[in-house]
């Protein structure tokens, strides 16, 4: 009887790979996360043992070769590649992304404080249309303190070093404020604060280009614009003396007056307007989003003499909210009292009636998705950074005289428009004329320096924005891999005038003596959540509709 045919060998068990990422508990994020990778086969249970039997020589030799040279199937190799690739992606996000770098750098105590924070919101308010031409109110609030010489400025920096930030002795807080305003036709955004006892409201322009917060003041007032609220009237005991450290930081050592009874100041802005007054100290009241309250002993300017645009502005505001990195700025004073970390941000909606919001503190800083750029140190306390190149679409707008192949950029929420270096601005105009020959310049339209008439009726921005390209500011790459780009879309730099023309909302920096600097104003900051981190010395931004602020804690589940 012939032997039975040999049975087919069963398919070898297949190898599979699994990666498990364990996130920390919500209440203990400082414990970090763990990543575990392992493999398993298709076998549901180990095979049952079989009694040993003698092997024929050929079979024994084959078994020895199998033990010496294991053979991997294509599926098994693919599974191993999957495991290794997944581990590589997980390692990248854990060790090289901005999120992980920020997370791994947090101390356990700092993270514990973050979990206990309260939140405040300041809305950005929209303004009523005034029917005035935009160019008349194109404010540029880059502030410059009037000092005698460089020695005075150096003295100011030395004094600032003495102003130590207190470690938060009580719960760290985040303030969230609404913002109102528009670029066209008013050219400003403002928020509301409450000062004094009893607290009284004041509308202030949101300005990252100014050190000092000031309110129009009856001291008595020499020149004041008609504001929405009565002038602030300081009591004699509220006037700040010259020996106060904040006064010396503002004025500089060489301007110190031992015999004076008050701290005087004078500020000039890039649009040639100015404000003069004395420093005052009073209570500022902040209301948290959960109904709590904070009170700050706040130093600000009591402004009794305004000149230039500050008298002509249609915005109907009471003063300026200084948000620079100076010790006397609004966020720095809050941080020095331990109320917030020295971080703030704003989100201005593209919709002219949308307004937006502003926050003080770090609860509303996105934990992922932001593009980050370092802030350069400088004596003016402004938010400087650098770009490597500027492109209109794919066309690079060169600047031959840029030092070290970089261009300085200033983030300035107090400027209505974005200003470009003279050479880049002229190259942009030439590129637009070359790309869109059917748009003819209308010199009779004075809404902005360049307004074009199309060969078809134009009523809304949607009618023409598809013909224009985005303006991209390239900040170089992070970790040599991740691109950092700030994009100004056509929606952000085009305006339809009352004559139905297409106007360019990008201006020449030579008009304000900034021939080689980019100043990012409100029209380019719309539609973005912008964060100013004075602790880490960096600026971050991410696209947003700016309608609803959200606290973001923890990590996204990437895989």
Coordinates of C-alpha atoms in Angstrom, one line a residue:
X1 CA 0.0 0.0 0.0
X2 CA 1.6 3.3 -1.0
X3 CA 2.4 5.8 1.8
X4 CA -0.1 8.7 2.3
X5 CA 0.8 11.9 0.5
X6 CA 2.6 14.4 2.7
X7 CA 0.4 17.1 4.2
X8 CA 1.1 20.7 3.2
X9 CA 3.0 22.7 5.8
X10 CA 0.8 25.3 7.5
X11 CA 1.6 29.0 6.7
X12 CA 4.1 30.4 9.2
X13 CA 2.6 32.8 11.7
X14 CA 2.7 36.4 10.5
X15 CA 4.5 39.1 12.5
X16 CA 2.6 42.3 13.4
X17 CA 3.8 45.5 15.0
X18 CA 2.0 47.7 17.6
X19 CA 3.0 51.0 19.1
X20 CA 1.2 52.3 22.3
X21 CA 1.6 55.9 23.4
X22 CA 0.4 56.4 27.0
X23 CA -0.6 59.9 27.8
X24 CA -0.2 61.3 31.3
X25 CA -3.3 61.7 33.5
X26 CA -5.1 65.1 32.9
X27 CA -4.3 66.2 36.4
X28 CA -0.6 65.2 36.3
X29 CA 0.7 66.2 32.9
X30 CA 4.2 66.6 34.3
X31 CA 4.6 62.8 34.4
X32 CA 5.1 62.8 30.7
X33 CA 4.1 60.1 28.3
X34 CA 5.5 56.6 27.5
X35 CA 5.9 54.9 24.1
X36 CA 5.9 51.1 23.9
X37 CA 6.5 49.0 20.8
X38 CA 6.2 45.3 20.5
X39 CA 5.3 42.6 18.0
X40 CA 3.0 39.5 18.0
X41 CA 2.1 36.7 15.7
X42 CA -1.2 35.2 14.3
X43 CA -1.0 32.2 16.7
X44 CA -3.9 32.3 19.1
X45 CA -2.0 29.8 21.4
X46 CA 1.3 28.1 21.3
X47 CA 1.3 24.8 19.3
X48 CA 0.8 21.6 21.3
X49 CA 4.0 19.6 21.8
X50 CA 4.6 16.6 19.6
X51 CA 6.6 13.5 20.6
X52 CA 10.1 13.6 19.2
X53 CA 10.9 11.4 16.3
X54 CA 14.0 10.6 14.3
X55 CA 14.8 12.8 11.4
X56 CA 16.1 11.5 8.2
X57 CA 19.5 13.0 7.4
X58 CA 18.1 15.4 4.7
X59 CA 15.4 16.7 7.0
X60 CA 17.9 17.2 9.8
X61 CA 20.2 19.2 7.6
X62 CA 17.3 21.4 6.4
X63 CA 16.3 22.0 10.0
X64 CA 19.9 23.1 10.9
X65 CA 19.9 25.5 7.9
X66 CA 16.6 27.0 9.0
X67 CA 18.0 27.6 12.5
X68 CA 21.1 29.3 11.1
X69 CA 19.3 31.4 8.4
X70 CA 15.8 32.5 9.4
X71 CA 13.8 33.6 6.3
X72 CA 11.4 36.6 6.6
X73 CA 8.3 36.8 4.6
X74 CA 7.4 40.0 2.7
X75 CA 4.5 40.6 5.2
X76 CA 6.8 40.1 8.1
X77 CA 9.4 42.6 6.7
X78 CA 6.6 45.1 6.0
X79 CA 5.4 44.8 9.6
X80 CA 8.9 45.5 10.9
X81 CA 9.1 48.6 8.6
X82 CA 5.8 49.7 10.0
X83 CA 7.0 49.4 13.5
X84 CA 10.3 51.3 12.8
X85 CA 8.5 54.0 10.8
X86 CA 5.9 54.5 13.5
X87 CA 8.6 54.7 16.2
X88 CA 10.5 57.3 14.1
X89 CA 7.4 59.5 13.7
X90 CA 6.6 59.2 17.4
X91 CA 10.2 60.1 18.3
X92 CA 10.1 63.1 16.0
X93 CA 7.0 64.5 17.6
X94 CA 8.3 63.7 21.1
X95 CA 11.7 65.3 20.7
X96 CA 11.7 67.7 17.8
X97 CA 8.3 69.3 17.4
X98 CA 7.7 72.7 19.0
X99 CA 5.1 71.2 21.2
X100 CA 7.4 68.6 22.7
X101 CA 10.2 71.0 23.1
X102 CA 7.9 73.3 25.1
X103 CA 6.5 70.4 27.1
X104 CA 9.8 68.7 27.9
X105 CA 11.2 72.1 29.0
X106 CA 8.5 72.8 31.6
X107 CA 9.3 72.3 35.2
X108 CA 6.9 70.2 37.3
X109 CA 6.0 73.2 39.5
X110 CA 5.4 75.5 36.6
X111 CA 3.0 72.9 35.0
X112 CA 1.2 72.5 38.3
X113 CA 0.6 76.2 38.5
X114 CA -0.7 76.2 34.9
X115 CA -3.3 73.6 35.8
X116 CA -4.6 75.8 38.6
X117 CA -4.8 79.0 36.6
X118 CA -7.9 81.1 36.2
X119 CA -8.8 82.8 33.0
X120 CA -9.7 86.4 32.0
X121 CA -10.8 87.6 28.5
X122 CA -10.7 91.0 26.9
X123 CA -12.8 91.3 23.8
X124 CA -11.7 93.4 20.8
X125 CA -14.6 95.6 19.9
X126 CA -15.7 96.6 16.3
X127 CA -16.2 100.3 15.7
X128 CA -19.0 102.1 13.9
X129 CA -18.1 103.2 10.3
X130 CA -17.2 106.9 10.3
X131 CA -17.3 107.4 6.5
X132 CA -13.9 109.0 6.6
X133 CA -11.0 108.3 4.2
X134 CA -8.7 105.6 5.4
X135 CA -5.4 107.2 4.7
X136 CA -6.2 110.1 7.1
X137 CA -6.2 107.6 10.0
X138 CA -3.5 105.2 9.1
X139 CA -1.9 105.4 12.6
X140 CA 1.5 103.9 13.2
X141 CA 2.0 103.6 17.0
X142 CA 5.7 102.8 17.2
X143 CA 6.5 104.7 20.3
X144 CA 9.8 106.5 21.0
X145 CA 10.5 108.0 24.4
X146 CA 12.1 111.4 24.3
X147 CA 15.5 111.1 26.1
X148 CA 18.6 113.3 25.9
X149 CA 21.1 110.8 24.6
X150 CA 22.2 107.2 24.4
X151 CA 23.4 107.4 28.0
X152 CA 19.8 108.0 29.1
X153 CA 18.6 104.9 27.3
X154 CA 21.4 102.8 28.8
X155 CA 20.5 104.1 32.2
X156 CA 16.9 103.0 31.6
X157 CA 18.0 99.5 30.8
X158 CA 20.2 99.3 34.0
X159 CA 17.3 100.4 36.1
X160 CA 15.0 97.9 34.5
X161 CA 17.3 95.1 35.7
X162 CA 16.3 96.0 39.3
X163 CA 12.6 95.4 38.6
X164 CA 12.4 91.7 39.5
X165 CA 9.4 89.7 38.6
X166 CA 7.8 88.2 41.7
X167 CA 7.2 84.5 41.8
X168 CA 3.5 83.9 41.9
X169 CA 2.5 83.7 45.5
X170 CA -1.1 83.2 44.6
X171 CA -2.9 81.5 41.8
X172 CA -1.5 82.5 38.4
X173 CA -4.2 84.0 36.1
X174 CA -5.0 84.6 32.5
X175 CA -6.9 87.7 31.5
X176 CA -9.0 87.5 28.3
X177 CA -10.3 90.8 26.9
X178 CA -12.6 91.4 23.9
X179 CA -11.3 93.6 21.1
X180 CA -13.3 95.9 18.8
X181 CA -12.3 97.9 15.7
X182 CA -11.5 97.6 12.1
X183 CA -8.8 98.5 9.6
X184 CA -11.1 100.2 7.1
X185 CA -12.1 103.0 7.7
X186 CA -11.1 103.6 11.3
X187 CA -7.7 101.9 11.4
X188 CA -7.7 100.9 15.1
X189 CA -8.7 98.1 17.4
X190 CA -9.5 98.7 21.1
X191 CA -10.5 97.0 24.3
X192 CA -12.0 98.1 27.6
X193 CA -10.3 98.3 31.0
X194 CA -11.5 99.4 34.4
X195 CA -9.5 101.8 36.6
X196 CA -10.1 103.6 39.9
X197 CA -12.4 103.2 42.9
X198 CA -15.2 102.9 42.0
X199 CA -13.9 101.2 38.8
X200 CA -14.6 103.3 35.6
X201 CA -14.4 101.9 32.1
X202 CA -11.9 103.3 29.5
X203 CA -11.5 102.3 25.8
X204 CA -7.8 101.9 24.9
X205 CA -6.1 101.1 21.6
X206 CA -4.3 97.7 21.7
X207 CA -0.7 98.5 20.9
X208 CA 2.3 96.1 21.0
X209 CA 4.5 99.0 19.8
X210 CA 4.1 101.1 23.0
X211 CA 5.6 100.7 26.4
X212 CA 3.3 103.0 28.4
X213 CA -0.4 102.7 28.9
X214 CA -2.0 106.1 29.1
X215 CA -5.5 107.6 29.6
X216 CA -6.6 111.1 28.7
X217 CA -6.5 113.0 31.9
X218 CA -8.0 116.1 33.6
X219 CA -4.8 117.3 35.2
X220 CA -6.1 119.8 33.9
X221 CA -6.1 118.8 30.1
X222 CA -4.4 121.1 27.6
X223 CA -5.2 119.1 24.5
X224 CA -7.6 116.1 24.6
X225 CA -9.7 114.4 22.0
X226 CA -13.4 113.9 22.5
X227 CA -13.4 110.4 24.0
X228 CA -16.3 108.0 24.9
X229 CA -15.8 108.5 28.7
X230 CA -15.1 111.4 31.0
X231 CA -11.4 112.2 31.5
X232 CA -9.6 110.4 34.3
X233 CA -9.1 112.8 37.2
X234 CA -6.2 111.8 39.5
X235 CA -6.1 112.5 43.2
X236 CA -2.9 114.2 44.4
X237 CA -1.7 111.1 46.2
X238 CA -2.0 109.0 43.0
X239 CA 0.8 110.9 41.2
X240 CA 4.0 108.8 40.9
X241 CA 7.2 110.4 42.3
X242 CA 10.4 110.5 40.3
X243 CA 12.1 108.0 42.7
X244 CA 9.7 105.3 41.7
X245 CA 11.6 102.5 39.8
X246 CA 9.1 102.5 37.0
X247 CA 9.5 106.2 36.5
X248 CA 13.3 105.8 36.3
X249 CA 12.9 102.9 33.8
X250 CA 10.7 105.1 31.6
X251 CA 12.8 108.2 31.8
X252 CA 16.3 106.9 32.1
X253 CA 18.8 107.7 34.9
X254 CA 20.1 111.0 33.4
X255 CA 16.6 112.5 33.4
X256 CA 16.1 111.8 37.2
X257 CA 15.0 114.9 39.1
X258 CA 15.4 114.6 42.8
X259 CA 13.5 117.8 43.6
X260 CA 10.6 117.2 41.3
X261 CA 7.3 116.1 42.8
X262 CA 6.0 114.2 39.8
X263 CA 7.2 111.9 37.0
X264 CA 6.8 113.6 33.7
X265 CA 6.9 111.8 30.3
X266 CA 6.6 112.7 26.6
X267 CA 6.1 110.0 23.9
X268 CA 6.4 110.5 20.1
X269 CA 5.0 108.0 17.6
X270 CA 6.0 107.1 14.1
X271 CA 3.0 108.9 12.6
X272 CA 4.4 112.1 14.3
X273 CA 1.7 112.3 16.9
X274 CA 2.7 112.7 20.6
X275 CA 1.4 112.4 24.1
X276 CA 2.6 114.3 27.2
X277 CA 1.6 113.8 30.8
X278 CA 2.6 112.5 34.3
X279 CA 2.6 109.0 35.7
X280 CA -0.2 108.0 38.0
X281 CA -0.9 104.9 40.1
X282 CA -4.4 103.5 40.7
X283 CA -6.3 100.2 40.9
X284 CA -7.0 98.3 37.8
X285 CA -9.8 95.7 38.0
X286 CA -9.9 92.5 36.0
X287 CA -12.8 90.0 35.9
X288 CA -12.1 86.4 35.3
X289 CA -14.1 84.2 33.0
X290 CA -15.4 82.2 36.0
X291 CA -16.6 85.3 37.8
X292 CA -13.5 86.0 40.0
X293 CA -11.8 89.3 40.3
X294 CA -8.2 90.5 40.4
X295 CA -7.0 94.0 41.4
X296 CA -3.7 95.4 40.3
X297 CA -1.8 98.4 41.7
X298 CA -1.3 99.8 38.2
X299 CA 1.1 102.6 36.9
X300 CA 0.0 104.4 33.8
X301 CA 0.2 107.8 32.0
X302 CA -2.1 110.6 32.9
X303 CA -2.1 112.2 29.5
X304 CA -3.0 115.9 29.4
X305 CA -1.5 117.1 26.1
X306 CA -2.0 115.1 22.8
X307 CA -0.9 116.2 19.3
X308 CA -1.3 115.0 15.7
X309 CA -3.4 112.0 14.9
X310 CA -4.2 111.4 18.5
X311 CA -6.5 114.5 18.4
X312 CA -8.0 113.7 14.9
X313 CA -8.7 110.0 15.3
X314 CA -12.3 108.9 14.8
X315 CA -11.9 105.8 16.9
X316 CA -13.4 107.4 20.0
X317 CA -10.9 105.9 22.4
X318 CA -9.6 107.2 25.7
X319 CA -5.9 106.3 25.3
X320 CA -3.5 103.5 24.5
X321 CA -2.8 100.1 26.1
X322 CA 1.0 99.6 26.1
X323 CA 1.9 95.9 25.4
X324 CA 5.6 96.0 24.7
X325 CA 8.2 94.0 26.6
X326 CA 9.2 97.0 28.8
X327 CA 8.8 96.7 32.6
X328 CA 6.2 99.5 32.6
X329 CA 4.0 97.8 30.0
X330 CA 0.6 96.3 30.9
X331 CA 1.6 92.6 30.8
X332 CA 4.9 93.2 32.5
X333 CA 3.3 94.9 35.4
X334 CA 0.8 92.0 35.8
X335 CA 3.6 89.5 35.6
X336 CA 5.7 91.4 38.2
X337 CA 2.8 91.2 40.7
X338 CA 2.6 87.4 40.1
X339 CA -0.9 87.7 38.6
X340 CA 0.0 86.2 35.2
X341 CA 3.0 84.8 33.4
X342 CA 4.6 87.4 31.0
X343 CA 2.7 86.0 28.0
X344 CA -0.1 87.6 26.1
X345 CA -1.7 87.4 22.7
X346 CA -4.5 88.7 20.4
X347 CA -6.8 87.3 17.7
X348 CA -8.3 89.8 15.3
X349 CA -11.1 88.5 13.1
X350 CA -11.1 89.1 9.4
X351 CA -14.8 90.0 9.4
X352 CA -14.9 93.8 9.9
X353 CA -17.7 93.4 12.4
X354 CA -16.2 90.4 14.2
X355 CA -13.7 92.2 16.5
X356 CA -11.8 89.5 18.3
X357 CA -10.2 89.0 21.7
X358 CA -7.0 89.5 23.6
X359 CA -5.6 87.4 26.5
X360 CA -3.0 88.1 29.2
X361 CA -1.4 85.0 30.6
X362 CA -0.7 81.6 28.9
X363 CA -3.9 79.6 29.3
X364 CA -5.0 80.3 25.7
X365 CA -1.6 79.7 24.1
X366 CA -2.0 76.7 21.7
X367 CA 0.0 73.7 22.7
X368 CA 0.6 72.6 19.1
X369 CA 0.3 74.0 15.6
X370 CA 2.0 77.4 16.2
X371 CA 4.8 78.7 14.1
X372 CA 7.4 80.2 16.4
X373 CA 10.1 82.8 15.7
X374 CA 12.7 84.2 18.2
X375 CA 12.5 87.8 19.4
X376 CA 15.6 89.9 19.0
X377 CA 16.7 92.0 22.0
X378 CA 16.8 95.7 21.5
X379 CA 16.7 99.0 23.4
X380 CA 13.2 99.9 22.2
X381 CA 11.4 96.9 23.8
X382 CA 9.6 96.2 20.5
X383 CA 8.9 92.7 19.1
X384 CA 11.7 92.3 16.6
X385 CA 12.4 89.2 14.6
X386 CA 13.9 88.5 11.2
X387 CA 12.9 87.0 7.8
X388 CA 15.2 85.5 5.2
X389 CA 13.1 86.4 2.1
X390 CA 9.8 87.8 1.0
X391 CA 7.8 86.2 -1.9
X392 CA 4.9 87.5 -3.9
X393 CA 3.5 84.1 -4.9
X394 CA 6.6 82.3 -6.2
X395 CA 8.4 85.5 -7.2
X396 CA 11.0 86.7 -4.6
X397 CA 11.0 90.4 -3.9
X398 CA 14.7 90.9 -3.4
X399 CA 16.4 93.4 -1.1
X400 CA 20.1 93.9 -2.1
X401 CA 21.2 95.8 1.0
X402 CA 19.7 93.4 3.6
X403 CA 22.3 92.8 6.3
X404 CA 23.3 89.1 6.7
X405 CA 20.7 88.2 4.1
X406 CA 17.9 88.9 6.6
X407 CA 15.2 91.6 7.0
X408 CA 14.0 93.0 10.3
X409 CA 10.3 92.6 11.1
X410 CA 8.3 94.3 13.9
X411 CA 5.0 93.0 15.0
X412 CA 2.9 96.2 15.8
X413 CA -0.8 96.0 16.5
X414 CA -0.9 99.7 16.9
X415 CA -0.2 100.2 13.2
X416 CA -3.2 100.1 10.9
X417 CA -1.3 98.8 7.9
X418 CA 1.7 96.8 7.1
X419 CA 4.8 98.7 5.9
X420 CA 7.4 97.2 3.6
X421 CA 11.0 98.3 3.0
X422 CA 11.3 100.8 0.2
X423 CA 13.0 98.4 -2.2
X424 CA 10.6 95.5 -1.5
X425 CA 7.6 97.8 -1.9
X426 CA 8.7 99.1 -5.3
X427 CA 9.4 95.5 -6.5
X428 CA 6.0 94.5 -5.3
X429 CA 4.3 97.3 -7.2
X430 CA 6.2 96.3 -10.4
X431 CA 5.3 92.7 -9.9
X432 CA 1.6 93.5 -9.6
X433 CA 1.6 95.8 -12.7
X434 CA 3.3 93.1 -14.7
X435 CA 1.0 90.3 -13.5
X436 CA -2.3 92.2 -13.9
X437 CA -2.0 94.6 -16.9
X438 CA -5.8 94.9 -17.0
X439 CA -5.8 96.8 -13.7
X440 CA -5.1 100.5 -14.4
X441 CA -4.0 102.8 -11.6
X442 CA -6.5 105.5 -10.7
X443 CA -4.5 108.5 -9.5
X444 CA -7.7 110.3 -8.6
X445 CA -8.5 107.8 -5.8
X446 CA -6.6 108.9 -2.7
X447 CA -7.9 106.1 -0.4
X448 CA -4.4 104.6 -0.5
X449 CA -1.2 105.3 -2.5
X450 CA -2.0 102.6 -5.2
X451 CA -5.6 102.0 -6.3
X452 CA -6.5 100.2 -9.5
X453 CA -9.6 100.3 -11.8
X454 CA -10.5 96.9 -13.2
X455 CA -12.1 96.4 -16.6
X456 CA -15.2 94.9 -15.0
X457 CA -17.4 96.2 -12.1
X458 CA -16.0 95.6 -8.6
X459 CA -18.2 95.7 -5.6
X460 CA -16.7 93.2 -3.2
X461 CA -13.3 91.8 -2.4
X462 CA -14.4 88.4 -3.6
X463 CA -14.7 89.8 -7.1
X464 CA -10.9 90.4 -7.5
X465 CA -9.0 88.6 -4.8
X466 CA -8.5 85.5 -6.9
X467 CA -6.4 87.6 -9.3
X468 CA -3.8 88.4 -6.6
X469 CA -1.2 86.2 -4.9
X470 CA -0.3 85.8 -1.2
X471 CA 2.7 87.6 0.2
X472 CA 4.9 85.1 2.1
X473 CA 7.4 86.1 4.7
X474 CA 9.9 83.2 5.2
X475 CA 11.5 83.0 8.6
X476 CA 13.8 80.2 7.7
X477 CA 13.5 76.6 9.0
X478 CA 13.3 75.2 12.5
X479 CA 15.6 72.1 13.1
X480 CA 16.6 72.5 9.5
X481 CA 13.3 70.8 8.5
X482 CA 10.2 72.7 9.6
X483 CA 9.5 75.8 7.4
X484 CA 8.4 78.9 9.2
X485 CA 6.2 81.2 7.1
X486 CA 4.0 84.1 7.8
X487 CA 1.4 84.4 5.0
X488 CA -0.4 87.6 4.2
X489 CA -3.4 86.6 2.0
X490 CA -5.0 88.9 -0.6
X491 CA -8.0 89.3 1.8
X492 CA -5.6 90.9 4.2
X493 CA -3.8 93.4 1.9
X494 CA -6.6 94.4 -0.5
X495 CA -9.3 97.0 0.2
X496 CA -12.2 98.0 -2.1
X497 CA -12.5 101.8 -2.0
X498 CA -15.8 103.8 -2.1
X499 CA -15.1 104.4 -5.9
X500 CA -15.1 100.6 -6.5
X501 CA -11.3 100.4 -7.0
X502 CA -8.9 97.8 -5.8
X503 CA -6.4 99.4 -3.3
X504 CA -3.2 98.0 -2.0
X505 CA -3.2 98.0 1.9
X506 CA 0.6 97.6 2.0
X507 CA 2.5 100.9 2.4
X508 CA 6.1 102.1 1.8
X509 CA 8.1 102.2 5.0
X510 CA 10.0 105.2 3.7
X511 CA 6.9 107.3 4.6
X512 CA 7.7 106.7 8.3
X513 CA 11.5 106.5 8.1
X514 CA 11.6 102.7 8.1
X515 CA 13.2 102.0 4.7
X516 CA 14.6 98.6 5.6
X517 CA 12.1 97.2 8.1
X518 CA 8.9 95.3 7.7
X519 CA 6.2 96.5 10.1
X520 CA 3.3 94.0 10.4
X521 CA 0.2 96.0 11.2
X522 CA -3.4 95.1 12.0
X523 CA -4.4 94.3 8.4
X524 CA -1.8 91.5 8.2
X525 CA -2.5 90.3 11.8
X526 CA -6.1 89.5 11.1
X527 CA -7.2 85.9 11.0
X528 CA -4.3 84.8 13.1
X529 CA -3.9 84.0 16.8
X530 CA -0.6 85.8 17.6
X531 CA 1.2 85.1 20.9
X532 CA 4.0 87.2 22.5
X533 CA 6.0 85.2 24.9
X534 CA 8.3 87.5 26.9
X535 CA 9.5 84.6 29.1
X536 CA 10.8 82.5 26.2
X537 CA 11.5 85.5 24.0
X538 CA 9.5 84.3 21.1
X539 CA 6.5 85.2 18.9
X540 CA 4.1 82.5 17.7
X541 CA 1.1 82.5 15.3
X542 CA -1.5 80.2 13.9
X543 CA -4.5 80.7 11.6
X544 CA -7.8 81.2 13.4
X545 CA -11.3 82.5 12.9
X546 CA -10.9 84.4 16.2
X547 CA -14.5 83.8 17.2
X548 CA -14.1 81.6 20.3
X549 CA -11.0 81.4 22.6
X550 CA -10.1 77.9 23.8
X551 CA -7.9 76.7 26.5
X552 CA -5.6 73.9 25.1
X553 CA -3.9 71.6 27.6
X554 CA -2.2 68.3 26.9
X555 CA -1.2 66.7 23.6
X556 CA -3.1 65.7 20.5
X557 CA -3.0 61.9 19.8
X558 CA -0.8 62.0 16.7
X559 CA -0.9 58.3 15.8

